[in-house]
Structures are given as C-alpha cells and as structure tokens.
CSV table of C-alpha atoms in Angstrom, one decimal:
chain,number,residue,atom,x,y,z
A,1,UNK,CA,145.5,131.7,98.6
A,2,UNK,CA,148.8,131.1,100.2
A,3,UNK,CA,149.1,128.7,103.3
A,4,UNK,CA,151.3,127.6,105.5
A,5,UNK,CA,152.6,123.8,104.7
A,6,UNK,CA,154.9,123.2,107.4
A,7,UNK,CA,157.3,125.3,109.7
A,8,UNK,CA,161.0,123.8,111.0
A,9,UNK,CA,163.8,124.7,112.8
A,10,UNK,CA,167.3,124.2,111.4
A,11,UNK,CA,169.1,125.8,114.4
A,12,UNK,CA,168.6,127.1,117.4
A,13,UNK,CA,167.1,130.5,116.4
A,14,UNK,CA,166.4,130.2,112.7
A,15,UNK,CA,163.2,129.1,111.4
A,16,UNK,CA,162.1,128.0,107.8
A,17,UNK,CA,158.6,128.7,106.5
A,18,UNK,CA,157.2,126.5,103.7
A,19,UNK,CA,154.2,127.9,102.5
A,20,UNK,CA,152.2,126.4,99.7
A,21,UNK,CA,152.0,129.2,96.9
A,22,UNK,CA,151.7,127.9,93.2
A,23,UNK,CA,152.0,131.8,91.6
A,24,UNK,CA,154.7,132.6,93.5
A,25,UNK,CA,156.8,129.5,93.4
A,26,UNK,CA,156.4,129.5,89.8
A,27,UNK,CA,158.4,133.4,89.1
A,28,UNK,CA,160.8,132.8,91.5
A,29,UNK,CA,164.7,133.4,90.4
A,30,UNK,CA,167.9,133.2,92.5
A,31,UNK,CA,168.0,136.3,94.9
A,32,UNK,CA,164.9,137.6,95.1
A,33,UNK,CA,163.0,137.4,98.0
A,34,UNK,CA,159.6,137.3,99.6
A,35,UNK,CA,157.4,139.5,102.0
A,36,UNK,CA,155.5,137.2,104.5
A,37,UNK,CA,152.8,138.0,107.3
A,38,UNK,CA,150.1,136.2,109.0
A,39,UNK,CA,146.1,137.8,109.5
A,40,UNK,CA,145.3,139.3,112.2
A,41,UNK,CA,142.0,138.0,112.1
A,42,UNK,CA,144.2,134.4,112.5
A,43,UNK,CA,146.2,134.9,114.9
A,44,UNK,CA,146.6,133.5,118.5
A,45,UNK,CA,145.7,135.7,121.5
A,46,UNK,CA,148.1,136.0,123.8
A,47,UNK,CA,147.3,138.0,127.2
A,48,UNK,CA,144.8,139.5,126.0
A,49,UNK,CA,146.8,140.5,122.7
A,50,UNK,CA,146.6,139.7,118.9
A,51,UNK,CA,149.7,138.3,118.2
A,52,UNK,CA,150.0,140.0,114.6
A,53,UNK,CA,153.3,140.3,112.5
A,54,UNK,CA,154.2,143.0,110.1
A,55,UNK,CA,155.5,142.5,107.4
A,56,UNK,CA,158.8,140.4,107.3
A,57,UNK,CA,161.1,140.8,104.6
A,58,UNK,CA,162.5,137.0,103.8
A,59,UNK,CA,164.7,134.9,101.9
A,60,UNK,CA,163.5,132.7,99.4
A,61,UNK,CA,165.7,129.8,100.2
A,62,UNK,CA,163.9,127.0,97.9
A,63,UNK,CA,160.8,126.4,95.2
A,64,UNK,CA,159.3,123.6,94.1
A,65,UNK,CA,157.5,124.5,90.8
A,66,UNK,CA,155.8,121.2,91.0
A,67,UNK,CA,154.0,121.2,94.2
A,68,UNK,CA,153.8,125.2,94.5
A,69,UNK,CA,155.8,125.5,98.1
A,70,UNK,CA,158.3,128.8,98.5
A,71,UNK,CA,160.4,128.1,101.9
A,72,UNK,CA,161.3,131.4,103.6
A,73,UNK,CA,164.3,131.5,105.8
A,74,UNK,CA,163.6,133.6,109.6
A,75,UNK,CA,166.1,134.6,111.7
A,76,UNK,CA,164.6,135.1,115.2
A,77,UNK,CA,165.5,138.8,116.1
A,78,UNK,CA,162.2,139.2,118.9
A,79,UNK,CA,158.7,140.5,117.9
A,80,UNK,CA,157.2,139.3,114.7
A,81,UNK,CA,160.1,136.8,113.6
A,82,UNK,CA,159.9,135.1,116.8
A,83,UNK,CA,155.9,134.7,115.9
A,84,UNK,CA,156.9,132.6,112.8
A,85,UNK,CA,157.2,129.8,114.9
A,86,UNK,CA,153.5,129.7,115.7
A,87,UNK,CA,152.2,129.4,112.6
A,88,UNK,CA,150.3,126.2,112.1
A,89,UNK,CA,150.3,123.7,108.8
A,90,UNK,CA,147.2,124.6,107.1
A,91,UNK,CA,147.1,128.3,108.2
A,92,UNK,CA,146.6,130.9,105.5
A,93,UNK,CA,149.0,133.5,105.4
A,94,UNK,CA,150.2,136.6,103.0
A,95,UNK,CA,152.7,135.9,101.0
A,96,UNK,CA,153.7,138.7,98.8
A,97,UNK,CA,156.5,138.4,96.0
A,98,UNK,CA,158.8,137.4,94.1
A,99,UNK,CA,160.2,140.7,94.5
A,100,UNK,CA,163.4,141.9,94.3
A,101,UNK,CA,166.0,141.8,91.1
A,102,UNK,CA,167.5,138.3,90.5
A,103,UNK,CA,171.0,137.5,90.7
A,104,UNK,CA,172.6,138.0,87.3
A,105,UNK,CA,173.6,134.2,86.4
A,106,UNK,CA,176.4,134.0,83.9
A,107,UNK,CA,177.4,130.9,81.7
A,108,UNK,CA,180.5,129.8,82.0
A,109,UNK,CA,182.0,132.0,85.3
A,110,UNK,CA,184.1,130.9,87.7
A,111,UNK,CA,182.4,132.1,90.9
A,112,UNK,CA,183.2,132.7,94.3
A,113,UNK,CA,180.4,132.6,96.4
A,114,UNK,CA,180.8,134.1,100.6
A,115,UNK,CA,178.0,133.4,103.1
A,116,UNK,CA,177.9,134.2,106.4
A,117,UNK,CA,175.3,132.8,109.2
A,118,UNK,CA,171.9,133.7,107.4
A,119,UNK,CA,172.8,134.8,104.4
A,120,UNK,CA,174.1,131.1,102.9
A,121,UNK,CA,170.2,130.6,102.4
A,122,UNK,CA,170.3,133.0,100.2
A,123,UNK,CA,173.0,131.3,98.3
A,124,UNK,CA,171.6,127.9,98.2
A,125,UNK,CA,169.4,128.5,95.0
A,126,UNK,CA,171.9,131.3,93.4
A,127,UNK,CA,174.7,128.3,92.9
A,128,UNK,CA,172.8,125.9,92.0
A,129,UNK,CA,171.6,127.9,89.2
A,130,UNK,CA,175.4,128.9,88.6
A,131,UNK,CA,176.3,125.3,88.2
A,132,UNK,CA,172.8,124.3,85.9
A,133,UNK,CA,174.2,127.3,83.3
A,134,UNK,CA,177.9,125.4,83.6
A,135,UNK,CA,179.7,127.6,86.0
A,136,UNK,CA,182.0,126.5,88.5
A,137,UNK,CA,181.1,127.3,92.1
A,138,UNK,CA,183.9,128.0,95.1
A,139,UNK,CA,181.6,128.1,98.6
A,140,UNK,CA,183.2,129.7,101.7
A,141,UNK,CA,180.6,129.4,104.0
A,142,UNK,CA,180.9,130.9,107.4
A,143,UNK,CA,178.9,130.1,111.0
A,144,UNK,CA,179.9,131.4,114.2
A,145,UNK,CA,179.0,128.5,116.2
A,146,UNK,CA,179.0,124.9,115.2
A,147,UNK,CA,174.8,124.9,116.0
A,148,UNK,CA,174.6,127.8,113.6
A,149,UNK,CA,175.0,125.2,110.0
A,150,UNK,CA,171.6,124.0,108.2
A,151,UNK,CA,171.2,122.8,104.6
A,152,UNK,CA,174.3,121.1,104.7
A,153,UNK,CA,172.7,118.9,101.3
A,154,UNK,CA,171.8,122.2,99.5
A,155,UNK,CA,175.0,123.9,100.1
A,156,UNK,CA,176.9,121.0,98.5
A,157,UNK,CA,174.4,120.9,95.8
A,158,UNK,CA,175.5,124.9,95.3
A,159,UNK,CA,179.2,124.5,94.5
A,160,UNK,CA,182.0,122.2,92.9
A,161,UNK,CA,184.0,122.9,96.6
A,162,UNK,CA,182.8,123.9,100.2
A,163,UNK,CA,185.2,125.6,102.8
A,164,UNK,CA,183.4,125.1,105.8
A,165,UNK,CA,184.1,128.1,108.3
A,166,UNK,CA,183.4,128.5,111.8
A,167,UNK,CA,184.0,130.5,114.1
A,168,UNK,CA,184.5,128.0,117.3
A,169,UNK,CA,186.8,125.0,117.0
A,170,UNK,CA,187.0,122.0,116.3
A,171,UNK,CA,185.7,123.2,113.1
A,172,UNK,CA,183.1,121.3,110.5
A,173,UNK,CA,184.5,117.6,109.1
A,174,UNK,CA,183.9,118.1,105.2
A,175,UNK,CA,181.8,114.8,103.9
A,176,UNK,CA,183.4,115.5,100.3
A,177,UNK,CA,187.0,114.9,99.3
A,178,UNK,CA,187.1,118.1,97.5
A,179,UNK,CA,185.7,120.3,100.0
A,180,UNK,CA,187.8,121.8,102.8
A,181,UNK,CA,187.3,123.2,106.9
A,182,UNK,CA,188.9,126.2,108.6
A,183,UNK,CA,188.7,127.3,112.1
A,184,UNK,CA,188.5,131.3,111.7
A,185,UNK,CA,186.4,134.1,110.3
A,186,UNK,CA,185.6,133.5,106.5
A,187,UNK,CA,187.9,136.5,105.4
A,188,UNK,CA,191.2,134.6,107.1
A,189,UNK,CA,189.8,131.5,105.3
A,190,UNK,CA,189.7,133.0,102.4
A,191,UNK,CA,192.9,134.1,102.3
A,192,UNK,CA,194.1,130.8,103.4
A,193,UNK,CA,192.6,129.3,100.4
A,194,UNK,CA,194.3,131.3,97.8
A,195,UNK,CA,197.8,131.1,99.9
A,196,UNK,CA,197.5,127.6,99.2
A,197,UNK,CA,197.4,126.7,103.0
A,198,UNK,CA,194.0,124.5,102.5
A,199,UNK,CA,195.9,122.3,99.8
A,200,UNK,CA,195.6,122.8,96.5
A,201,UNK,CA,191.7,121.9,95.3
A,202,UNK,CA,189.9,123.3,92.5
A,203,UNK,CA,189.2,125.9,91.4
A,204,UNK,CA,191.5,128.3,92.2
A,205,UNK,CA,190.6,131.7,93.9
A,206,UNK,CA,192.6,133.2,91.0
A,207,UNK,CA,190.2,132.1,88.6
A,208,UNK,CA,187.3,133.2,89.6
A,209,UNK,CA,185.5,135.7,87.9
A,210,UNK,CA,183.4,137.4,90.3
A,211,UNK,CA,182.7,137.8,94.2
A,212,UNK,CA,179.1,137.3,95.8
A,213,UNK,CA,178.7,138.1,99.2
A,214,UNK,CA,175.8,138.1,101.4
A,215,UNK,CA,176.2,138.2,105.2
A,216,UNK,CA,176.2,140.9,107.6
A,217,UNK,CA,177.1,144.4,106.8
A,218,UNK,CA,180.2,144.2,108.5
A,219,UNK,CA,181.0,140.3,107.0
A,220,UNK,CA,180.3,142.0,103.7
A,221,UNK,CA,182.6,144.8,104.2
A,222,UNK,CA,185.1,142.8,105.5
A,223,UNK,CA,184.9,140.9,102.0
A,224,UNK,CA,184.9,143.8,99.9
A,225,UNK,CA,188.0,145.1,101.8
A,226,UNK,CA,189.9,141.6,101.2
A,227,UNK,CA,189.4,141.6,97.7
C-alpha cells in the first residue's frame, strides 16, 4: 500500500511528493505520469471540513527501483494541490499509475530538450534516459523568476549542455564550463543559441534531431512556431 515518505518544497509554490510505492516505481518510463490522492477517511479537518483531494494528475519526476519511492512534482494552483503540503511521512495515500505512454527514447539522437517552469520535471528522467541509450542532450530550460529553479543536480545529470533561462535578470551563473545563461524567454534563447550569440558550445542546434517541449500551452506553441 502506497505511503507517503517525505514531502519538500523546491520553490516557493511547488511541492514534491515521495511516496514509497515498490509496483509502481518499478514500471515507471520517462514521461509518464502518476494520479495521486489522499483518503478521506485520513485526512485533517479543517472548520468543520474533510480536507479531501481529488484526484491530481502528476509528474513522475524520479524512481528509485531499489527502495520503491516515485517523487511527484505539484504545482500549487489552490484546492487540492495546495493540500499536498499536509500530507505527513508515514501517511497512506493512492497512488495510481504508471500511466500514460512513455517518451519514445532513441539511440544515438541528437536532442533538443525545452522546459519551461514545471514542466523541466518532466524532463529530468526523459534525458537522462537519452544520454544512458548514447544520445546527446541540448537543455534550454526556462524559469520566470530566479526562485522558480529546483533540481539544479538532475537537470545537469539530463544533458551534455544547460542554457539556463530566466525571465528576470541577473540571470542563473552556469556551474559547468559547457553550459550557458540567458536573460529572456526560452524561444529568444533559443534562437540566440543557434545564431551563435551564446558562443559556440556543443552540440549545435543544427544537429539535433528532434524537439521536446513541455511547458505551458502558450511556451509550447511558442516553440513549435520557432522551429
């Protein structure tokens, strides 16, 4: 039965969930995701009031195989995501999932890979994999706000080169020589990169093979009109 192992908080209104769940940690692949909710019988009374979720749609951002945790990524958007804070270490909880198709992984690629806010959680375990089946990874991944950046470890693990965007300057300070900062939303940075105006790292946006985006409908349009 799943329970809850321990609950963070990355930024300012994003929380991750690890929950220990051997089954589901086990069939997890890059881009699925998982469908999380507490009981009702469980849950703390507030006012008079159950304080019960529905069921929340989340990222898988992380498994451990080993130990049996899934993490699941929440951005707070009011009612039942802001409840995932309150869940206590120890808690059961349901935890339904892997569900979803998984990202196709190709041998091989040259990828480009475009996050924005939330969505680089996604990302974190779809690059890696990438880079395990010997593709090369080129990360933009965009913030509006300085606060907004979490994982910074895991994104570096995702990707041979890093553009750190954001939004509000100054901007991120790369900690590897190959990666790269820009002050500006991701599709400017983007376009930076190829122009050459970010140096001249590897690899080039001209070699990649294929585009994954996951952000906001309107960062993910944005992409799909630049390319």
């Amino acid at each position: 039965r799943p329970t809850v192992v321990r609950v963070l908080r990355p930024t300012p209104n994003i929380v991750e969930v690890v929950v220990r769940a051997p089954a589901a940690a086990r069939r997890f692949e890059p881009g699925q995701f998982y469908r999380l909710q507490n009981f009702e019988t469980l849950a703390p009374r507030a006012h008079g009031t159950r304080l019960a979720m529905e069921g929340l749609a989340l990222t898988g951002a992380w498994v451990d195989r080993e130990q049996g945790f899934v993490s699941t990524i929440v951005l707070e958007m009011g009612g039942s995501s802001d409840l995932c804070a309150t869940l206590r270490p120890g808690e059961p909880v349901v935890l339904m999932g892997p569900t979803g198709a998984p990202t196709e992984i190709e041998a091989g690629e040259t990828v480009l890979l475009v996050g924005g806010g939330l969505g680089n959680a996604v990302l974190f375990s779809i690059g890696q994999a990438f880079r395990r089946a010997g593709a090369k990874v080129l990360y933009f991944a965009g913030y509006k706000k300085q606060v907004d950046r979490y994982k910074l470890d895991d994104i570096e693990a995702a990707a041979d080169t890093v553009v750190w965007c954001c939004d509000e300057g100054p901007g991120f300070a790369p900690r590897r020589a190959q990666d790269r900062s820009f002050v500006g939303n991701i599709v400017e940075a983007i376009r930076a990169y190829g122009a050459g105006e970010l140096g001249t790292p590897a690899p080039s946006l001209a070699a990649c093979d294929r585009v994954i985006a996951i952000g906001s409908d309107r960062m993910m349009a944005a992409a799909g009109a630049a390319r």
